[in-house]
Structure formats: C-alpha cells, structure tokens
Short mmCIF file of C-alpha atoms in Angstrom, two decimals:
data_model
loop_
_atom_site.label_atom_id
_atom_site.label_comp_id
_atom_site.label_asym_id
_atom_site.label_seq_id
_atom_site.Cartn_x
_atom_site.Cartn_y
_atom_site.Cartn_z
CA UNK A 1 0.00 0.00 0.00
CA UNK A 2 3.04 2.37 0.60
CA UNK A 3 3.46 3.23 -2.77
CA UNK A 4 -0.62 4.41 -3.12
CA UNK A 5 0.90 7.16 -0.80
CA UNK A 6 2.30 10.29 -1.99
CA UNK A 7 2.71 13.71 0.39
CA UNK A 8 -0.10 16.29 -0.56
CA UNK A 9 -0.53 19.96 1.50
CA UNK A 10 -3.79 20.57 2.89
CA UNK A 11 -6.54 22.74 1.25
CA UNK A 12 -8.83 25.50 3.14
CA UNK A 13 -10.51 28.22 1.60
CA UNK A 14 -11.35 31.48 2.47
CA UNK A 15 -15.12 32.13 4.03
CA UNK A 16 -15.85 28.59 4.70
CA UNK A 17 -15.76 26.26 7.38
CA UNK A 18 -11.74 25.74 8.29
CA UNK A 19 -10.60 22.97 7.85
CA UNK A 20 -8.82 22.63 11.51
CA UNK A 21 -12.22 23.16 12.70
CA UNK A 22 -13.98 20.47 10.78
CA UNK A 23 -11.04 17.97 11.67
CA UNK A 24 -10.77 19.22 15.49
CA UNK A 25 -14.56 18.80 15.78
CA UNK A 26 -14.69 15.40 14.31
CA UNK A 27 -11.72 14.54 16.11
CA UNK A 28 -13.48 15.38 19.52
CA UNK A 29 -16.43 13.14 18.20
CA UNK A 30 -14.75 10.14 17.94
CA UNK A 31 -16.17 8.44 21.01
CA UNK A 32 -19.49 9.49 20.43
CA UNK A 33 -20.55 9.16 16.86
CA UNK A 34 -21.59 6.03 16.40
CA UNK A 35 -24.18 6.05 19.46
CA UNK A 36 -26.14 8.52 16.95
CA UNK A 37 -25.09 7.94 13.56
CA UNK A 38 -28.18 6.30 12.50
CA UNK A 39 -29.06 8.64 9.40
CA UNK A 40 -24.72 8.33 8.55
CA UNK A 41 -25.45 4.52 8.18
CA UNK A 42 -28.26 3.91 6.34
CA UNK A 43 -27.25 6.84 3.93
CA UNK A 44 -23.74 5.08 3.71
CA UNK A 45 -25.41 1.12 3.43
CA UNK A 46 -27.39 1.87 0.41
CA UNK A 47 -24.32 3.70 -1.43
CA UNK A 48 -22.32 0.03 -0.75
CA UNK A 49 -25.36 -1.86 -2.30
CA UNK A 50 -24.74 0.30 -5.65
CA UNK A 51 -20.94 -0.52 -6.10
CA UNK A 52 -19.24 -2.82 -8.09
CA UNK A 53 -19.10 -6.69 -7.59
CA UNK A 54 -15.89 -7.57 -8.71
CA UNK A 55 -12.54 -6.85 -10.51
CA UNK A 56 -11.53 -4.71 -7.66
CA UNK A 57 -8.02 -5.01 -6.32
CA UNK A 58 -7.78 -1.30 -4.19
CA UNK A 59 -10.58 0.85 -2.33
CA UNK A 60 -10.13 3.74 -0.24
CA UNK A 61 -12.90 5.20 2.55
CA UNK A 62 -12.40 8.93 1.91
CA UNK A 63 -13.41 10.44 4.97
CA UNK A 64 -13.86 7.10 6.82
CA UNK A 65 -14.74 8.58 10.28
CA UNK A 66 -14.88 5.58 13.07
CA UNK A 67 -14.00 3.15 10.54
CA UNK A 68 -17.47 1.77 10.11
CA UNK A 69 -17.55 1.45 6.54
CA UNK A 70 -13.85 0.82 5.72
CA UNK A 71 -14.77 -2.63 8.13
CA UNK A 72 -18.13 -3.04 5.32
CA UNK A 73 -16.20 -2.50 2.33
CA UNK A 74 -13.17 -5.13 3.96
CA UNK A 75 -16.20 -7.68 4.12
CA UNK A 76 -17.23 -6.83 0.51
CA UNK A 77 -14.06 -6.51 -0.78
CA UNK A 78 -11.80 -9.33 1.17
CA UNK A 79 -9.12 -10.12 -1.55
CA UNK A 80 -8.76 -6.45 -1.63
CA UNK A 81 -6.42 -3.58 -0.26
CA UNK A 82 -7.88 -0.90 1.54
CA UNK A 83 -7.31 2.51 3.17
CA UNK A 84 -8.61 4.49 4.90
CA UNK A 85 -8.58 7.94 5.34
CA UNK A 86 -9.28 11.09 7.50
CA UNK A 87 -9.18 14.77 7.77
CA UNK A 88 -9.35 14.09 11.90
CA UNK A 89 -7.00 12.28 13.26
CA UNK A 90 -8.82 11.63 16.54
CA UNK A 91 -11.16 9.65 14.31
CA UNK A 92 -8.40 7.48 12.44
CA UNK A 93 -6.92 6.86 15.82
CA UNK A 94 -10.77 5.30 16.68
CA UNK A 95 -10.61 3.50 13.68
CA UNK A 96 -7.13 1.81 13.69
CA UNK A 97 -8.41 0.26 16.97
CA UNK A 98 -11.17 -1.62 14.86
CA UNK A 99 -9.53 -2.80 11.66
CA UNK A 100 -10.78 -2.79 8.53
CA UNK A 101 -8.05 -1.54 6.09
CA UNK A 102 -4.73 -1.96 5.71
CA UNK A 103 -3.51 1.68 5.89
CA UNK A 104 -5.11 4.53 8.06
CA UNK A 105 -3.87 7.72 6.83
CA UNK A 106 -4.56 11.64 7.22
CA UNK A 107 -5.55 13.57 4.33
CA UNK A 108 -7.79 15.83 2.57
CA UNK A 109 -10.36 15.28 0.05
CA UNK A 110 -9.29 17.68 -1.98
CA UNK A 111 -5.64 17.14 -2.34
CA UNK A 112 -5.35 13.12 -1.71
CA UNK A 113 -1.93 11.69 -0.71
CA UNK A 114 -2.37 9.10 -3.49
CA UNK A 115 -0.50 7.92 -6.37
CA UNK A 116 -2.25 8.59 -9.92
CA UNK A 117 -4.06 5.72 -11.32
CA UNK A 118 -3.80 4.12 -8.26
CA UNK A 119 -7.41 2.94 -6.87
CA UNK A 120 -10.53 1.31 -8.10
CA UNK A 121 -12.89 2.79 -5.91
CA UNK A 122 -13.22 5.80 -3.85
CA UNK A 123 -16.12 5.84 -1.21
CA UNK A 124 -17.25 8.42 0.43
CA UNK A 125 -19.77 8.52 2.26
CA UNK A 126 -21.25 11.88 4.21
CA UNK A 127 -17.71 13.83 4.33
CA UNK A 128 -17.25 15.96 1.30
CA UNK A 129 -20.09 18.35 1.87
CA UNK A 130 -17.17 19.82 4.42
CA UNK A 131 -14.88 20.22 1.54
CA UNK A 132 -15.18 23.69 0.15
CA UNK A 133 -13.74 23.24 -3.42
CA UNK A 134 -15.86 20.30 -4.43
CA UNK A 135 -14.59 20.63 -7.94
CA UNK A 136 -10.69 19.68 -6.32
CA UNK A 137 -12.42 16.41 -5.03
CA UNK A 138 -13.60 15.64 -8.23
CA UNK A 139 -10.05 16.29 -10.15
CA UNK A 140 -8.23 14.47 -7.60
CA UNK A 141 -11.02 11.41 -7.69
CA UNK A 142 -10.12 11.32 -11.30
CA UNK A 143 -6.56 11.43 -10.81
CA UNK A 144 -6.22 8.61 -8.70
CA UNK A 145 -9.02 6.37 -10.30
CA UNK A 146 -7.76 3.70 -12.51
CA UNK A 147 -8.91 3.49 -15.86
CA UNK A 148 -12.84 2.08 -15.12
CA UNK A 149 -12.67 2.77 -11.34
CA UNK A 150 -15.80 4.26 -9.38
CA UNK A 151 -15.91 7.64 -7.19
CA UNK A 152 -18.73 6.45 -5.11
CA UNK A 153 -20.07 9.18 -2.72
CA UNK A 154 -22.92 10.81 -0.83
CA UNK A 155 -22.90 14.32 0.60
CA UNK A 156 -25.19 16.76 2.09
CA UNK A 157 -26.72 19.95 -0.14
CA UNK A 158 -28.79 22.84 0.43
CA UNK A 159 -32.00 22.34 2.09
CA UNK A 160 -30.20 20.16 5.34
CA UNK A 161 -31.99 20.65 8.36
CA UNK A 162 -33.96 23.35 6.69
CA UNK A 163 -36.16 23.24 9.76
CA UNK A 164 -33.75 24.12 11.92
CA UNK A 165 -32.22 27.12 10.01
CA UNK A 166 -36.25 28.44 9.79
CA UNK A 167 -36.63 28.18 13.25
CA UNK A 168 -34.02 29.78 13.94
CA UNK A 169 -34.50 32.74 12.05
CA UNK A 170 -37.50 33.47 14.03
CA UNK A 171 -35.08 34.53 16.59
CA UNK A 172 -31.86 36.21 15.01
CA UNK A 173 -30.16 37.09 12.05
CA UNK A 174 -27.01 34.87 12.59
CA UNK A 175 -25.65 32.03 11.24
CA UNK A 176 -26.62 28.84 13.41
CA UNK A 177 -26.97 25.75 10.65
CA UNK A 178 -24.47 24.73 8.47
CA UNK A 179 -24.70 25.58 4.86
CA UNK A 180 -24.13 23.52 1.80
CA UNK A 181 -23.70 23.74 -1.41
CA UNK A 182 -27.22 23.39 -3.89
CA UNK A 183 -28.23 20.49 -5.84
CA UNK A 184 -27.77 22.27 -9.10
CA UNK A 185 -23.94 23.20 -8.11
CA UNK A 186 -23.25 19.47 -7.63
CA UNK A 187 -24.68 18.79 -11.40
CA UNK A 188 -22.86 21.21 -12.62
CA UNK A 189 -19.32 20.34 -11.37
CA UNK A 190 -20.08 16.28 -11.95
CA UNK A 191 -21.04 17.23 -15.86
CA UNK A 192 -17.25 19.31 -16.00
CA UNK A 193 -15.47 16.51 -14.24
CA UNK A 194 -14.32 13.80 -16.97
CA UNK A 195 -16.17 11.53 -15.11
CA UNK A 196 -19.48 9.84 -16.65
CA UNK A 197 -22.17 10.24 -13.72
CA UNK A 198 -23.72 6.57 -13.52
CA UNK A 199 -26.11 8.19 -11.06
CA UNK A 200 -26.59 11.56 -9.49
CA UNK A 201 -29.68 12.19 -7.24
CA UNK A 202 -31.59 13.89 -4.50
CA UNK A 203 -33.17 11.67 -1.93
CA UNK A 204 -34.15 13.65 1.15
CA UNK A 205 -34.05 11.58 4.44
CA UNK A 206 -36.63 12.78 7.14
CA UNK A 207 -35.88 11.92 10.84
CA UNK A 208 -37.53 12.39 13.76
CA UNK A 209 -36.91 14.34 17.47
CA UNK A 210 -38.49 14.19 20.78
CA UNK A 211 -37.42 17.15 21.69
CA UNK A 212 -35.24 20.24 20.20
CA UNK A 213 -32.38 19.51 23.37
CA UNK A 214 -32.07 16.04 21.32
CA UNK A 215 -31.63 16.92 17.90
CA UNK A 216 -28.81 19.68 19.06
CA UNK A 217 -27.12 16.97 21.32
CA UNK A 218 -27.26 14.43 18.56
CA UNK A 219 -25.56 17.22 16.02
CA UNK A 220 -22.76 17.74 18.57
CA UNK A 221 -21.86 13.85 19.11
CA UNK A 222 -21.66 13.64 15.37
CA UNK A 223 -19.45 16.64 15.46
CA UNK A 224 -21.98 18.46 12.42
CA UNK A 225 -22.67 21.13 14.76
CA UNK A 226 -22.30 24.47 13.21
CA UNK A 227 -19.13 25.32 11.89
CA UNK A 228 -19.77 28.25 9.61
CA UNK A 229 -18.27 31.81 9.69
CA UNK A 230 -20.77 34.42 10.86
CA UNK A 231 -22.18 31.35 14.09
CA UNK A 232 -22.50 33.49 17.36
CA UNK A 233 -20.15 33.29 19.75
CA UNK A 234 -20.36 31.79 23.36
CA UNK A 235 -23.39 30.56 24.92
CA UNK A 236 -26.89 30.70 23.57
CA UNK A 237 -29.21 32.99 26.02
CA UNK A 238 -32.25 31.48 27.57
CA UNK A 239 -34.41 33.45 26.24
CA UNK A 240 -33.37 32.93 22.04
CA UNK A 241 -33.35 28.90 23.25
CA UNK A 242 -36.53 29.70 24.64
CA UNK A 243 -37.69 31.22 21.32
CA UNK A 244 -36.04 28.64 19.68
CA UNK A 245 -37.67 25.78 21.24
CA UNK A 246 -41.33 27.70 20.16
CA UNK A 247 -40.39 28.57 17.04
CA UNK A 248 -39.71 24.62 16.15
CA UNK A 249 -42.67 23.13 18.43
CA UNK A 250 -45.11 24.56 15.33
CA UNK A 251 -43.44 21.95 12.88
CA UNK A 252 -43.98 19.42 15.31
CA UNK A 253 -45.73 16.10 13.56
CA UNK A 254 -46.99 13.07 15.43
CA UNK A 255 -43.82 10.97 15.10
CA UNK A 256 -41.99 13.85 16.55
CA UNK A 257 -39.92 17.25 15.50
CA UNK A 258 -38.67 16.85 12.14
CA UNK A 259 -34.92 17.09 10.95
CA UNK A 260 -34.93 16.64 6.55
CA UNK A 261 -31.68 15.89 5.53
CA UNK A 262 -30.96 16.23 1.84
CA UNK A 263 -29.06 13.77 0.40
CA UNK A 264 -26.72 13.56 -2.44
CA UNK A 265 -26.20 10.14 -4.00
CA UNK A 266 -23.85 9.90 -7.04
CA UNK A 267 -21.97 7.26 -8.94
CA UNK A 268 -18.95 8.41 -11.37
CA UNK A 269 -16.71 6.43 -13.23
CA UNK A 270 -13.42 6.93 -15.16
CA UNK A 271 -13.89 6.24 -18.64
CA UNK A 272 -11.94 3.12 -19.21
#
C-alpha cells in the first residue's frame, strides 16, 4: 500500500468552514458518533449496495470517520487492499483500533496523498459536503481512479436541516446551521469533471426528534454542529433557546420534530 501514498498539503478556503475546525470537531467526536449515527449509516449502506461486484483489487474510505464502513467495504471486498482515510486524526486513531483496512492515513479530500491511477474505488460517504472546493475532489477522484474505477459518494446539499435554520431565524439574524452547497452546483461540477455520472440524485431523508435539546445533542456527538463563519459566539441565552424551542414546536408532527436531511447520491466512473 506504501506506494498508493504520496505527500499532498492541505486545502482550506477562504469564508468557509476551516478545515482545523472540521477535523478538530470530528476529532473530539470520535467516542461518540456512532451512538447517533443512525441517518450516517443507512445513507452510507445503500451507497455500498450500488458498487461494483468484482474486478476490484484497491478501495479507499475517503473520509472514513470511526471506521465503520472501511470494516463493510473489507467484508465486501476481502481479496482487496484498503485505506482508509481522514481529515481528523482523533477519528483514524478510533478506527485503527477496529480494523478494517490496511492503511489509516490523514488527508484531505481535496488534495489526496495518493499515487495517480492508483485505486478502483473511492467511497465516500457523508464527508465531502465539508470540503469547500468540491470541484478539487472531483479532479483528484479522477486522478487517482484507474482506468474504469468508481468515485462512489454521498454528501449533504442545500435544504439540510432546513427546519432548523427556519426556526431559527425566528429569533436572530445569525448564522446557526451549516450551509451547503445546492443540488444544481453538484450537477454542474459532476457534468465538468471527466467523469461519466452513472447516477446523481436527491433523496431527502426525514428523521424524527423528541425534543429540540435532542436533535442539538445528537448534532454535537456527530461533530456536524455548526461550523460556519458568521455562528454566534459563546453561549446561547435562555431566552433565544426559549424562542427557539417555540419557534420549532409549530413543525412538530406526530412521530416527533422533524430534521430533513438532503441527500446527495452519485456514482462516477473513469472512462476506461
């Protein structure tokens, strides 16, 4: 696997989450994520189901988190090598404990420490929807594809926890939900890739809260709190949390408080 590995800087960008943030957040979440990761696996089982049988000799978990998935894609894939790999290194040190892959490295989506031509397929699943430069994922997922190989990932767009973000408009002007990038941008940058888009969708994923104190605890053991530029600083007062909680109680639906979740599914492959 060594010589999959080549040195690559980081990449951050300007007005955006930073990327010590994302990976210090993530990194704190190690311990706790997969107590409430329920959406992260069923979003991440049915992008396995859609992958590739056989011929495949090298797979990498971009943004592999706990490990959870690099330990799927071992079982799918057991003749294969694998690696995974992290922005946080508090999660890769989580993950190394479990197994899985062969290598567990840290690196960044949009400049991977991989050699060219190297990999059959990339999977990533929930990650690069922190990435800022999506289009640098997609060049680099091309680089490192073989000939025929499969960039395999989901991500999160515009519309996330759109509840949320309304409620809490009700009560300031600040920035208190993460932001993502729309649909439409993720078509656009797939079509100028040089990758042929086997499938590229919108499924939104609905879950449910008891309460509003849930849904915010959940977000921070996931480490997807917000992140964005422009968030308030400090402590929330008792009385916007109290204006929160009221504004969100009108949405709330027999089965609970909702939380929508748009989902990005897509399938590319390198033109063999």
């Amino acid at each position: 696997m060594a010589e999959m590995i080549a040195e690559r800087p980081p990449v951050s960008a300007p007005g955006l989450p930073d990327k010590r943030e994302v990976a210090a957040s993530f990194s704190r979440a190690a311990a706790s994520y997969d107590a409430v990761a329920e959406l992260q696996r069923q979003v991440g089982e049915a992008l396995l189901k859609s992958l590739p049988k056989g011929g495949i000799e090298r797979w990498v978990d971009l943004g592999c988190g706990t490990g959870y998935f690099s330990r799927q894609l071992a079982q799918r894939f057991p003749a294969a090598e694998g690696l995974a790999l992290d922005i946080a290194e508090g999660m890769l040190q989580h993950a190394r404990r479990h197994g899985g892959a062969q290598d567990f490295i840290a690196g960044d989506a949009e400049a991977l420490p991989l050699r060219d031509g190297s990999v059959d397929i990339l999977f990533s699943s929930l990650a690069v929807q922190w990435c800022p430069d999506f289009a640098a994922v997609l060049g680099e997922a091309r680089r490192v594809l073989r000939p025929g190989g499969v960039f395999a990932f989901t991500s999160l767009c515009a519309g996330t926890l759109q509840e949320l973000r309304d409620s809490w408009e009700q009560v300031d002007g600040f920035v208190h939900v993460n932001r993502f990038r729309p649909f439409e941008q993720y078509q656009h940058l797939c079509a100028g890739s040089g990758l042929r888009a086997l499938q590229l969708e919108q499924v939104p994923q609905r879950l449910f809260f008891s309460d509003l104190r849930r849904l915010t605890h959940d977000l921070k053991a996931l480490g997807a709190h917000n992140l964005n530029p422009g968030r308030p600083g400090g402590l929330t007062g008792r009385a916007r949390m109290l204006a929160l909680i009221e504004a969100y109680e009108r949405l709330r639906q027999p089965q609970g408080l909702p939380a929508t979740y748009q989902v990005v599914q897509g399938i590319l492959q390198k033109e063999a």
